[in-house]
Amino acid sequence: MPSNPVRRKILGFISEQASPWVVALTALVLGAVLTIILALANYELYKRQLIQRFGLLANEHFSRIQERLDGQAYRLDSLRRFFVFSDQISRAEFNGFAAPLLTGTQAYSWAPRVVESEREPFERQAVTEGLNGFSVRELDAAGGLQKAAQRAEYFPVLFTQSRSTLPLPLGFDIASEQVRHQALERGRQLGTMVATPRLHLVGLEPINATGILLLSPVLVGDARFSARAEDVTGFVMAVISLSALMTDGLPTQENLAVTLRDLAAPDPSEPLYQSPTAAAESDLRVSTLLTLADRNYLLEIRPTAIFLNSNPSQRVNVILLGGLLSVMLSALLYSLVGQRQRALRLVDQRTSELRQREQQLRGTHGQLRNVLNAATEVAIIATDLNGVISTFNVGAQKMLGYTHDEVVGRFTLRDLQVTAELEAHAQRLSVGYGTQVSAGEALFVEASQESIHQSREWTFVRRDSSTLSVNMLVTAVRDEQGQWVGYLAVCIDITERKRVEEELRRLAVTDSLTGAFNRRYFQERFAVELGRVQGNGGELSVIMLDVDHFKRINDQLGHAMGDWALQAISQRISLRLRSNDVFCRLGGEEFMVLCPGTDAVQAYQLALDLWRELRSQPVDGVGVITASFGVAGWREGEGDDALLLRVDSRVYAAKQAGRDRVEPDLL
């Protein structure tokens, strides 16, 4: 009896006897069910993504605002230190120091403490300095300024640097108004920076007139927590507009509704600031606690209608697309089943043609070998299953210096590579696969897997024992029956490319003028070393030097001699440093030495050596160059900003003491 032939199936599971209409209808129903499932899943994903996007925007807003608050406190504290470390400050010096600090701040002011017996001499002195009509003043009932009544002490505004175009409120006694007076007393008792509640700011335009006042006491000798009134020489103040603080320069103003509440206010539920865009009806809401000086604020963020409308759900699109795909799939299956017989005939015809072409390909084998040899810039190496080389084209001969006869049948691919590199790769593969992989197998394990065909960088050894870097791709070679018969390696010389990459990496961390490391490299190494001592303990110090009168060199001798002077300084300093010290140019005439494992005393001795070396002999064409050095050692619990601020203050102290000296760390 004739045997029944095995019937083929369309797509592996549809019988060729099935009705095209039944197949199409079944596909349409399944597509509709799958579309509904996908629409539900898409809606759940949309809700998660909406929460994630809102969280990202809100967190960015939180960090930006806290960063601004921290910046306000940091800049005001720097102004306070300016007064602490200076014996006497003129109006021009105050304006010169405060003007660059006006970032997100409406004004900076200085209000000295004046007792009643000193009031008239103080007013006469201010008039003598050019403030015509100056007097100690206070607010009247209409909000204007009038001559202040007699009190035991005053804190009149003497210096002020403002962004406002309105007249400056010079002479305004900040202790004359109750809210400001309470803040002064709190700052005096605590000896630290304090902030006022929301109040009407004097001397600003109406759009910026609502805000807070940040005050920091300037104490005699910086005597913190002093209980004596006479220890307070005055207050430095930052005038902060809430409108500018919460809106200027911040993104996504229309997407988020922001509310800021002062938790120390008598009624914390009353907003300190409310954004003009109303919040939408949504369960999305995040809040965080912010800190400025001695006050805590609750910042709450909710999405607006604009945010929700810009992130719509795609459920309708998924349903429409799913329905369209279901119809298309039904039509496609109907067409496939209907043309089954035609497809089978076409397959038989193509099979016959492929057999004929197979014979033609056998005849072109010799031509292919000639093509391989013509590829003189690419090394093409074929091996058998044991790795013994069977093909070594002209490109490989040119790249490695071996002839065809020296290699074929005698060398394995492993013989051309660095052994240590192969063994290290084999060790990684052994860990990854959980079984021992030898160095000889390391090249071919991944090539035998269908899903892994990645090129790798290897080091090859030439005939003259020199090395070169290559990018090599190894693939398995199969015969007509699909059996592995060997491997094919294609190699490209990348030695020059790696040299260029290494040079670019060097330039990225090096100052082009002096050859020292640049600011970017210093910041990276400083963060690493600071993290090391913070986590494991140890010592870490920094030395900062600023070339004295460098502007005079540029102005009198020209920038070319200035560059030559910086190069000479860098060379002398580098020769005196230890192997583990990191010498960097921060910019201009400022340099920094990072000293890992070195305490402040040792760093001071090193700074003295550098100072002596720098001034030991003149620089050709320039003369003797001096610099002001500052030294600071890391203290437990100290962050990067604090350490850098201390070393900067030591350099400033050296400058103030007459330059050309080393100022040690204050213990």
XYZ file of C-alpha atoms in Angstrom:
667
model
C 0.000 0.000 0.000
C 1.263 3.497 -0.755
C 2.217 5.414 2.315
C 0.413 8.614 3.152
C 2.717 11.600 2.656
C 3.271 13.880 5.631
C 1.168 16.976 5.097
C 2.964 20.293 5.540
C 1.500 22.978 7.808
C 1.319 26.708 7.127
C 3.495 28.587 9.645
C 4.031 25.238 11.362
C 0.541 24.950 12.946
C -2.184 25.759 10.342
C -3.377 22.837 8.261
C -3.363 23.460 4.524
C -6.912 21.996 4.425
C -8.321 24.682 6.758
C -10.801 27.192 5.364
C -9.257 30.628 4.798
C -12.374 32.285 6.296
C -12.166 30.230 9.508
C -8.468 31.040 9.920
C -9.070 34.768 9.315
C -12.020 34.949 11.770
C -10.066 33.087 14.464
C -7.126 35.480 14.075
C -9.483 38.478 14.317
C -11.031 37.241 17.598
C -7.631 36.470 19.148
C -6.334 39.859 18.043
C -9.284 41.619 19.710
C -8.675 39.765 23.003
C -4.961 40.559 22.892
C -5.710 44.226 22.118
C -7.913 44.535 25.219
C -5.196 42.997 27.393
C -2.566 45.334 25.952
C -4.826 48.375 26.460
C -5.250 47.528 30.153
C -1.524 46.923 30.572
C -0.772 50.172 28.770
C -2.995 52.136 31.124
C -1.218 50.684 34.174
C 2.127 51.519 32.588
C 0.896 55.044 31.825
C 0.014 55.627 35.466
C 3.448 54.403 36.623
C 5.224 56.553 34.049
C 3.121 59.594 35.001
C 4.100 59.140 38.654
C 7.749 58.709 37.641
C 7.806 61.813 35.424
C 6.092 63.907 38.061
C 8.545 62.636 40.669
C 11.521 63.549 38.483
C 10.216 67.085 37.900
C 9.365 67.557 41.567
C 12.719 66.217 42.792
C 14.541 68.525 40.402
C 12.476 71.434 41.758
C 13.232 70.377 45.348
C 16.971 70.159 44.734
C 17.085 73.444 42.817
C 15.287 75.384 45.554
C 17.317 73.802 48.393
C 20.457 74.545 46.407
C 19.375 78.175 46.172
C 18.691 78.336 49.907
C 22.082 76.782 50.660
C 23.696 79.222 48.243
C 22.076 82.153 50.049
C 23.452 80.969 53.393
C 26.896 80.221 51.921
C 27.240 83.626 50.250
C 26.059 85.510 53.341
C 28.505 83.540 55.484
C 31.334 84.468 53.122
C 30.351 88.133 53.552
C 30.385 87.625 57.334
C 33.888 86.101 57.165
C 34.976 89.065 55.047
C 34.080 91.348 57.966
C 35.552 88.956 60.579
C 38.960 88.721 58.888
C 39.217 92.426 58.001
C 40.164 95.160 60.453
C 38.287 97.945 58.683
C 36.179 97.870 55.523
C 35.419 100.823 53.298
C 32.261 101.286 51.231
C 34.196 100.569 48.011
C 35.617 97.344 49.453
C 32.160 96.243 50.577
C 30.644 96.968 47.159
C 33.484 95.187 45.395
C 33.035 92.060 47.539
C 29.219 92.019 47.623
C 28.482 92.819 43.955
C 29.505 89.355 42.607
C 27.349 87.714 45.307
C 24.081 89.189 43.953
C 22.926 85.868 42.471
C 19.285 85.295 43.348
C 19.601 87.938 46.095
C 18.079 91.410 45.876
C 20.591 93.125 48.164
C 23.396 92.671 50.720
C 23.748 95.136 53.593
C 25.907 95.858 56.618
C 24.349 97.284 59.779
C 26.874 98.070 62.559
C 25.838 98.221 66.209
C 25.638 101.820 67.415
C 24.803 102.733 71.019
C 22.948 105.928 71.880
C 26.087 107.802 72.960
C 27.748 107.070 69.584
C 24.770 107.989 67.387
C 25.639 111.639 66.617
C 29.362 110.962 65.918
C 28.314 108.018 63.771
C 25.913 110.192 61.710
C 28.536 112.931 61.282
C 31.130 110.377 60.156
C 28.700 108.990 57.527
C 28.040 112.507 56.200
C 31.806 113.130 56.078
C 32.214 109.987 53.964
C 29.829 111.396 51.361
C 26.346 110.296 52.540
C 24.644 113.685 52.485
C 21.704 113.953 54.862
C 22.506 110.596 56.481
C 20.749 109.859 59.754
C 19.497 106.868 61.706
C 15.916 106.314 60.514
C 12.896 104.111 61.161
C 9.632 103.280 59.397
C 6.688 105.612 59.831
C 2.991 104.615 59.696
C 2.891 105.027 55.884
C 5.912 102.791 55.332
C 8.302 105.681 54.660
C 11.521 106.464 56.549
C 11.692 109.093 59.298
C 14.304 110.041 61.885
C 14.555 107.303 64.522
C 13.562 107.847 68.106
C 16.141 107.533 70.868
C 16.952 103.964 71.966
C 19.752 102.267 73.838
C 21.240 100.833 70.618
C 20.689 100.908 66.876
C 21.582 98.762 63.886
C 21.408 101.265 60.999
C 22.153 100.182 57.421
C 25.547 101.723 56.557
C 26.570 99.756 53.435
C 24.232 98.170 50.915
C 24.693 96.639 47.451
C 21.314 96.266 45.708
C 19.897 95.142 42.364
C 16.999 97.568 42.780
C 16.841 100.921 41.000
C 15.006 102.539 43.929
C 16.840 104.768 46.462
C 18.878 102.749 48.966
C 17.445 102.650 52.520
C 20.712 103.852 54.125
C 20.363 104.633 57.817
C 17.314 102.391 58.280
C 17.537 100.926 61.802
C 16.577 97.284 61.377
C 16.060 97.020 65.138
C 13.285 99.611 64.983
C 10.707 97.201 63.489
C 9.361 94.376 65.645
C 9.833 91.383 63.313
C 13.353 92.419 62.342
C 14.188 93.226 65.982
C 13.096 89.744 67.084
C 15.311 88.198 64.392
C 18.267 90.333 65.563
C 17.816 89.198 69.149
C 17.518 85.566 68.069
C 20.703 85.849 65.989
C 22.506 87.503 68.882
C 21.454 84.742 71.313
C 22.286 81.881 68.955
C 25.416 83.478 67.524
C 24.514 82.067 64.114
C 22.624 82.976 60.975
C 18.831 83.471 61.321
C 15.958 84.164 58.933
C 12.892 86.351 59.442
C 9.286 85.423 58.671
C 7.721 86.867 55.533
C 7.778 90.656 55.633
C 7.651 93.761 53.449
C 11.151 94.553 52.197
C 12.309 98.177 52.177
C 13.862 99.748 49.077
C 12.678 97.184 46.470
C 10.206 97.307 43.581
C 6.666 96.050 44.372
C 7.200 92.781 42.460
C 10.096 91.897 44.770
C 8.930 93.675 47.927
C 7.629 90.509 49.653
C 10.302 88.215 51.014
C 12.553 87.334 53.926
C 15.639 88.800 55.525
C 18.658 86.574 56.234
C 20.860 87.955 59.032
C 24.221 86.823 60.375
C 25.908 88.426 63.406
C 29.505 89.613 63.097
C 31.103 88.929 66.473
C 34.319 90.220 67.964
C 36.984 87.679 66.978
C 34.155 85.559 65.583
C 33.216 84.628 69.179
C 30.286 82.333 68.457
C 27.484 81.830 71.008
C 28.481 84.968 72.909
C 25.868 86.188 75.374
C 27.294 89.703 75.649
C 25.729 92.445 73.572
C 29.049 94.236 73.102
C 30.535 91.187 71.323
C 28.211 91.839 68.367
C 29.799 94.464 66.106
C 26.911 94.378 63.642
C 24.895 92.240 61.250
C 25.371 91.370 57.584
C 22.078 90.815 55.762
C 20.800 89.218 52.575
C 17.499 90.590 51.216
C 15.671 87.723 49.465
C 12.586 88.136 47.276
C 10.277 85.106 47.470
C 8.997 85.688 43.944
C 12.517 85.716 42.475
C 13.658 82.823 44.679
C 10.826 80.509 43.625
C 10.578 81.376 39.919
C 13.669 82.941 38.334
C 15.623 80.425 36.282
C 13.584 77.381 37.346
C 12.151 75.135 34.562
C 8.626 73.714 34.211
C 6.898 76.701 35.832
C 3.589 75.886 34.107
C 3.728 72.146 34.827
C 3.921 72.334 38.625
C 1.919 74.119 41.310
C 4.295 75.037 44.141
C 3.360 75.974 47.709
C 5.929 77.009 50.353
C 4.969 77.187 54.040
C 6.989 78.512 56.974
C 6.684 75.890 59.740
C 7.831 78.418 62.355
C 5.116 80.924 61.451
C 2.171 81.430 63.860
C -0.137 79.862 61.245
C 1.904 77.263 59.280
C -1.109 76.497 57.075
C -0.920 79.971 55.513
C 1.353 79.736 52.430
C 4.575 81.681 52.431
C 4.501 81.448 48.628
C 1.866 80.146 46.202
C 2.645 79.742 42.483
C 0.207 81.540 40.151
C -0.711 78.343 38.252
C -3.440 76.370 40.021
C -3.051 72.676 40.789
C -5.155 70.145 38.886
C -7.484 67.586 40.450
C -5.064 64.685 40.935
C -3.795 62.319 43.610
C -0.207 63.208 42.683
C 1.402 65.235 45.445
C 4.905 65.355 46.939
C 6.393 67.471 49.692
C 9.748 67.912 51.385
C 11.312 69.798 54.258
C 13.727 72.619 53.339
C 16.027 74.491 55.706
C 17.364 78.041 55.646
C 19.389 79.195 58.637
C 17.240 78.534 61.750
C 13.884 78.074 59.966
C 12.249 75.039 58.374
C 9.954 75.275 55.356
C 7.513 72.766 53.880
C 7.622 72.729 50.071
C 4.635 71.023 48.444
C 4.392 70.358 44.693
C 1.300 69.243 42.736
C 0.774 68.818 38.989
C -1.125 71.373 36.921
C -3.611 70.743 34.119
C -0.866 71.562 31.606
C 1.288 68.728 32.985
C -1.548 66.201 32.821
C -2.546 67.298 29.317
C 1.054 66.997 28.089
C 1.200 63.375 29.318
C -1.991 61.800 27.900
C -2.891 58.130 28.041
C -2.373 56.061 24.889
C -5.240 53.623 25.507
C -7.254 54.808 22.512
C -4.214 54.586 20.254
C -3.440 51.070 21.489
C -7.014 49.948 20.786
C -6.997 51.498 17.308
C -3.590 50.081 16.465
C -4.469 46.659 17.870
C -7.689 46.566 15.878
C -5.897 47.586 12.706
C -3.199 44.955 13.215
C -5.823 42.295 13.908
C -7.604 43.107 10.626
C -4.322 43.149 8.738
C -3.272 39.821 10.266
C -6.608 38.262 9.350
C -6.230 39.473 5.770
C -2.656 38.209 5.668
C -3.587 34.736 6.916
C -6.454 34.590 4.450
C -4.022 35.413 1.660
C -1.428 32.877 2.866
C -3.852 29.995 3.125
C -5.497 30.864 -0.188
C -2.168 30.815 -2.042
C -0.785 27.678 -0.410
C -0.481 25.648 -3.565
C 1.228 28.418 -5.468
C 3.765 28.805 -2.649
C 4.591 25.082 -2.686
C 5.261 25.137 -6.397
C 7.466 28.197 -5.985
C 9.459 26.422 -3.228
C 10.161 23.449 -5.485
C 11.284 25.749 -8.256
C 13.597 27.713 -5.956
C 15.075 24.513 -4.529
C 16.096 23.393 -7.995
C 17.647 26.773 -8.719
C 19.579 26.725 -5.446
C 21.102 23.363 -6.278
C 22.332 24.730 -9.566
C 23.801 27.750 -7.834
C 25.555 25.493 -5.332
C 27.488 23.962 -8.187
C 28.411 27.414 -9.408
C 29.629 28.420 -5.933
C 31.968 25.467 -5.810
C 33.592 26.730 -8.990
C 34.153 30.185 -7.486
C 36.075 28.873 -4.452
C 39.399 29.664 -6.079
C 38.245 33.162 -6.934
C 37.310 33.761 -3.291
C 40.833 32.870 -2.174
C 42.222 35.440 -4.590
C 39.873 38.048 -3.116
C 41.106 37.233 0.402
C 44.707 37.721 -0.666
C 43.780 41.048 -2.270
C 42.663 42.423 1.122
C 46.143 43.675 2.089
C 44.985 45.999 4.926
C 42.941 43.336 6.740
C 44.374 40.132 8.214
C 42.154 37.126 7.421
C 43.184 33.907 9.191
C 41.320 30.594 8.967
C 41.958 27.625 11.283
C 40.738 24.082 11.731
C 38.848 22.936 14.826
C 42.159 22.570 16.729
C 43.145 26.147 15.998
C 45.892 25.244 13.489
C 46.110 27.938 10.811
C 44.987 26.847 7.336
C 44.630 30.259 5.617
C 46.960 33.232 6.074
C 46.212 35.987 3.578
C 48.531 38.720 2.278
C 47.108 41.230 4.779
C 48.081 38.927 7.663
C 51.564 38.455 6.222
C 52.020 42.214 5.888
C 50.652 42.895 9.375
C 52.634 40.227 11.277
C 55.759 39.798 9.142
C 55.383 36.005 8.632
C 55.201 34.320 5.246
C 52.412 31.971 4.251
C 54.625 28.868 4.416
C 56.012 29.768 7.852
C 52.557 29.809 9.418
C 50.121 27.505 7.601
C 50.015 24.060 9.213
C 52.623 25.003 11.828
C 51.212 27.821 13.922
C 47.979 28.064 15.876
C 46.145 31.362 16.319
C 47.182 31.268 19.961
C 50.893 31.340 18.960
C 50.432 34.830 17.496
C 48.975 36.352 20.691
C 50.230 37.466 24.103
C 49.861 34.489 26.477
C 49.022 36.544 29.572
C 46.161 38.252 27.726
C 44.683 34.919 26.634
C 44.955 33.449 30.140
C 43.211 36.497 31.662
C 40.368 36.171 29.113
C 40.122 32.445 29.834
C 39.833 33.177 33.550
C 36.938 35.590 32.909
C 35.165 33.027 30.736
C 35.654 30.347 33.395
C 33.932 32.548 35.955
C 31.135 33.463 33.543
C 30.389 29.895 32.373
C 31.025 28.216 35.717
C 33.475 25.718 34.195
C 37.189 25.691 33.449
C 38.119 27.234 30.082
C 41.727 26.853 28.914
C 43.710 29.580 27.179
C 43.594 27.620 23.907
C 39.795 27.457 24.051
C 39.302 31.083 25.067
C 39.358 32.345 21.472
C 36.729 29.945 20.148
C 34.207 29.421 22.984
C 32.151 32.491 22.106
C 32.589 32.015 18.355
C 30.800 28.655 18.572
C 27.647 30.311 19.954
C 25.166 31.593 17.399
C 24.070 34.636 19.420
C 27.552 35.934 20.305
C 29.647 37.494 17.555
C 31.537 40.348 19.087
C 34.885 41.748 18.062
C 37.489 42.211 20.781
C 40.774 44.021 21.137
C 43.835 41.770 21.329
C 47.600 42.187 21.330
C 49.456 40.286 18.572
C 53.201 39.538 18.422
C 54.998 40.161 15.129
C 57.826 38.067 13.746
C 60.355 40.652 15.074
C 58.829 40.280 18.603
C 57.212 43.736 18.480
C 53.526 43.988 19.406
C 50.493 45.605 17.842
C 46.860 46.085 18.891
C 44.175 44.580 16.671
C 40.401 44.396 16.646
C 39.574 40.749 15.922
C 36.265 39.053 15.125
C 36.234 35.247 15.342
C 33.345 33.274 13.817
C 32.699 29.571 13.301
C 32.912 28.119 9.758
C 30.417 25.413 8.687
C 30.376 23.024 5.730
C 27.454 22.240 3.403
C 25.832 20.036 6.037
C 26.040 22.727 8.714
C 28.850 21.031 10.639
C 31.666 23.058 12.165
C 34.891 22.652 10.268
C 36.965 25.503 11.688
C 37.107 29.163 12.564
C 37.663 32.432 10.682
C 39.411 35.421 12.290
C 39.284 38.904 10.734
C 41.793 41.364 12.227
C 42.207 45.142 11.793
C 45.294 46.978 13.078
C 44.129 49.598 15.625
C 47.544 50.495 17.099
C 47.480 54.057 15.790
C 43.887 54.577 16.894
C 44.691 53.480 20.460
C 47.693 55.805 20.527
C 45.481 58.720 19.527
C 42.858 57.746 22.148
C 45.528 57.617 24.861
C 46.812 61.040 23.816
C 43.271 62.461 23.956
C 42.784 60.998 27.440
C 46.011 62.654 28.565
C 45.027 66.030 27.115
C 41.621 65.871 28.852
C 43.225 66.002 32.332
C 46.305 68.160 31.600
C 46.715 71.927 31.504
C 48.005 72.698 28.003
C 50.213 75.617 29.098
C 52.062 74.253 32.138
C 51.759 70.481 31.755
C 50.283 70.211 35.265
C 46.959 68.518 35.879
C 43.945 70.724 35.225
C 41.016 71.731 37.484
C 38.852 68.845 36.250
C 41.442 66.248 37.245
C 41.948 67.946 40.617
C 38.216 67.824 41.362
C 38.069 64.116 40.466
C 41.156 63.148 42.528
C 40.097 65.384 45.406
C 36.688 63.680 45.550
C 38.356 60.228 45.498
C 40.893 61.052 48.223
C 38.273 62.790 50.376
C 35.988 59.774 50.061
C 38.902 57.534 51.103
C 39.679 59.405 54.328
C 35.982 59.889 55.150
C 35.348 56.155 54.793
C 38.613 54.635 56.082
C 40.256 57.461 58.016
C 43.762 58.738 57.424
C 45.368 62.017 56.547
C 44.782 64.419 53.674
C 46.092 67.950 53.142
C 45.992 70.582 50.428
C 48.461 73.341 49.586
C 47.237 76.339 47.598
C 49.542 78.960 46.101
C 48.762 82.197 44.292
C 51.556 83.915 42.329
C 52.228 87.396 43.720
C 51.791 90.373 41.388
C 51.232 88.165 38.370
C 49.128 90.826 36.670
C 52.143 93.138 36.827
C 54.214 90.579 34.893
C 51.578 90.357 32.168
C 51.118 94.129 31.991
C 54.812 95.041 31.977
C 56.424 92.098 30.144
C 53.552 90.796 28.031
C 51.425 87.654 28.147
C 54.137 85.565 26.482
C 56.492 86.198 29.432
C 53.581 85.587 31.779
C 53.065 82.164 30.184
C 56.822 81.505 30.441
C 56.724 82.433 34.135
C 53.830 79.998 34.784
C 55.730 77.217 32.979
C 58.874 77.888 35.023
C 56.866 77.864 38.272
C 55.196 74.554 37.350
C 58.543 72.965 36.499
C 60.148 73.999 39.786
C 57.191 72.919 41.887
C 56.883 69.554 40.091
C 60.571 68.738 40.709
C 60.156 69.254 44.472
C 56.985 67.207 44.938
C 56.782 63.633 46.137
C 55.603 60.781 43.943
C 52.121 60.596 45.496
C 51.455 64.363 45.448
C 49.097 65.734 42.788
C 50.022 69.125 41.317
C 47.238 71.006 39.497
C 46.660 74.397 37.954
C 43.229 75.700 38.968
C 43.347 78.583 36.505
C 45.179 81.874 36.027
C 47.998 82.093 38.565
C 46.381 79.719 41.129
C 47.835 76.265 41.766
C 46.896 73.449 44.140
C 48.881 70.521 45.555
C 46.840 67.535 46.801
C 48.803 65.605 49.456
C 47.273 62.167 50.254
C 48.453 60.544 53.476
C 49.902 63.841 54.727
C 48.851 65.764 57.827
C 48.820 69.563 58.121
C 52.276 69.748 59.781
C 53.938 67.681 57.072
C 52.129 69.668 54.375
C 53.382 72.891 55.951
C 56.988 71.660 55.758
C 56.435 70.693 52.115
C 54.964 74.141 51.414
C 58.055 75.762 52.966
C 60.279 73.691 50.661
C 58.216 74.754 47.643
C 58.312 78.391 48.757
C 62.128 78.309 49.111
C 62.556 76.552 45.781
C 60.332 79.064 43.986
C 62.242 82.102 45.204
C 65.704 80.461 45.199
C 66.711 81.853 41.819
C 65.219 84.273 39.298
C 63.294 83.230 36.200
C 65.021 84.221 32.979
C 63.594 87.446 31.605
C 61.237 87.880 34.579
C 63.283 87.935 37.779
C 62.492 86.475 41.179
C 58.899 85.238 41.419
C 57.194 84.818 44.758
C 53.876 83.333 45.774
C 51.519 83.293 48.742
C 50.967 79.789 50.122
C 48.145 78.443 52.240
C 47.991 75.023 53.968
C 44.962 73.133 55.328
C 44.599 69.592 56.610
C 41.401 67.558 56.558
C 39.464 67.344 59.798
C 37.140 64.517 60.699
C 33.584 65.179 59.526
C 34.686 67.956 57.169
C 33.389 68.162 53.573
C 35.131 69.275 50.407
C 33.795 72.845 50.412
C 34.876 73.456 53.990
C 38.438 72.189 53.392
C 38.866 74.238 50.205
C 37.421 77.302 51.922
C 39.945 76.971 54.754
C 42.951 76.689 52.451
C 41.640 79.637 50.425
C 41.366 81.687 53.615
C 45.018 80.846 54.463
C 46.121 82.151 51.049
C 44.050 85.265 51.654
C 45.725 85.657 55.066
C 49.149 85.337 53.407
C 48.185 88.054 50.930
C 46.966 90.313 53.723
C 50.185 89.743 55.698
C 52.349 91.063 52.847
C 52.558 88.117 50.354
C 55.634 85.905 49.754
C 54.966 83.652 52.748
C 53.398 80.374 53.870
C 50.374 80.477 56.156
C 49.959 77.197 58.119
C 46.671 75.570 59.006
C 44.861 76.935 62.043
C 44.824 74.145 64.615
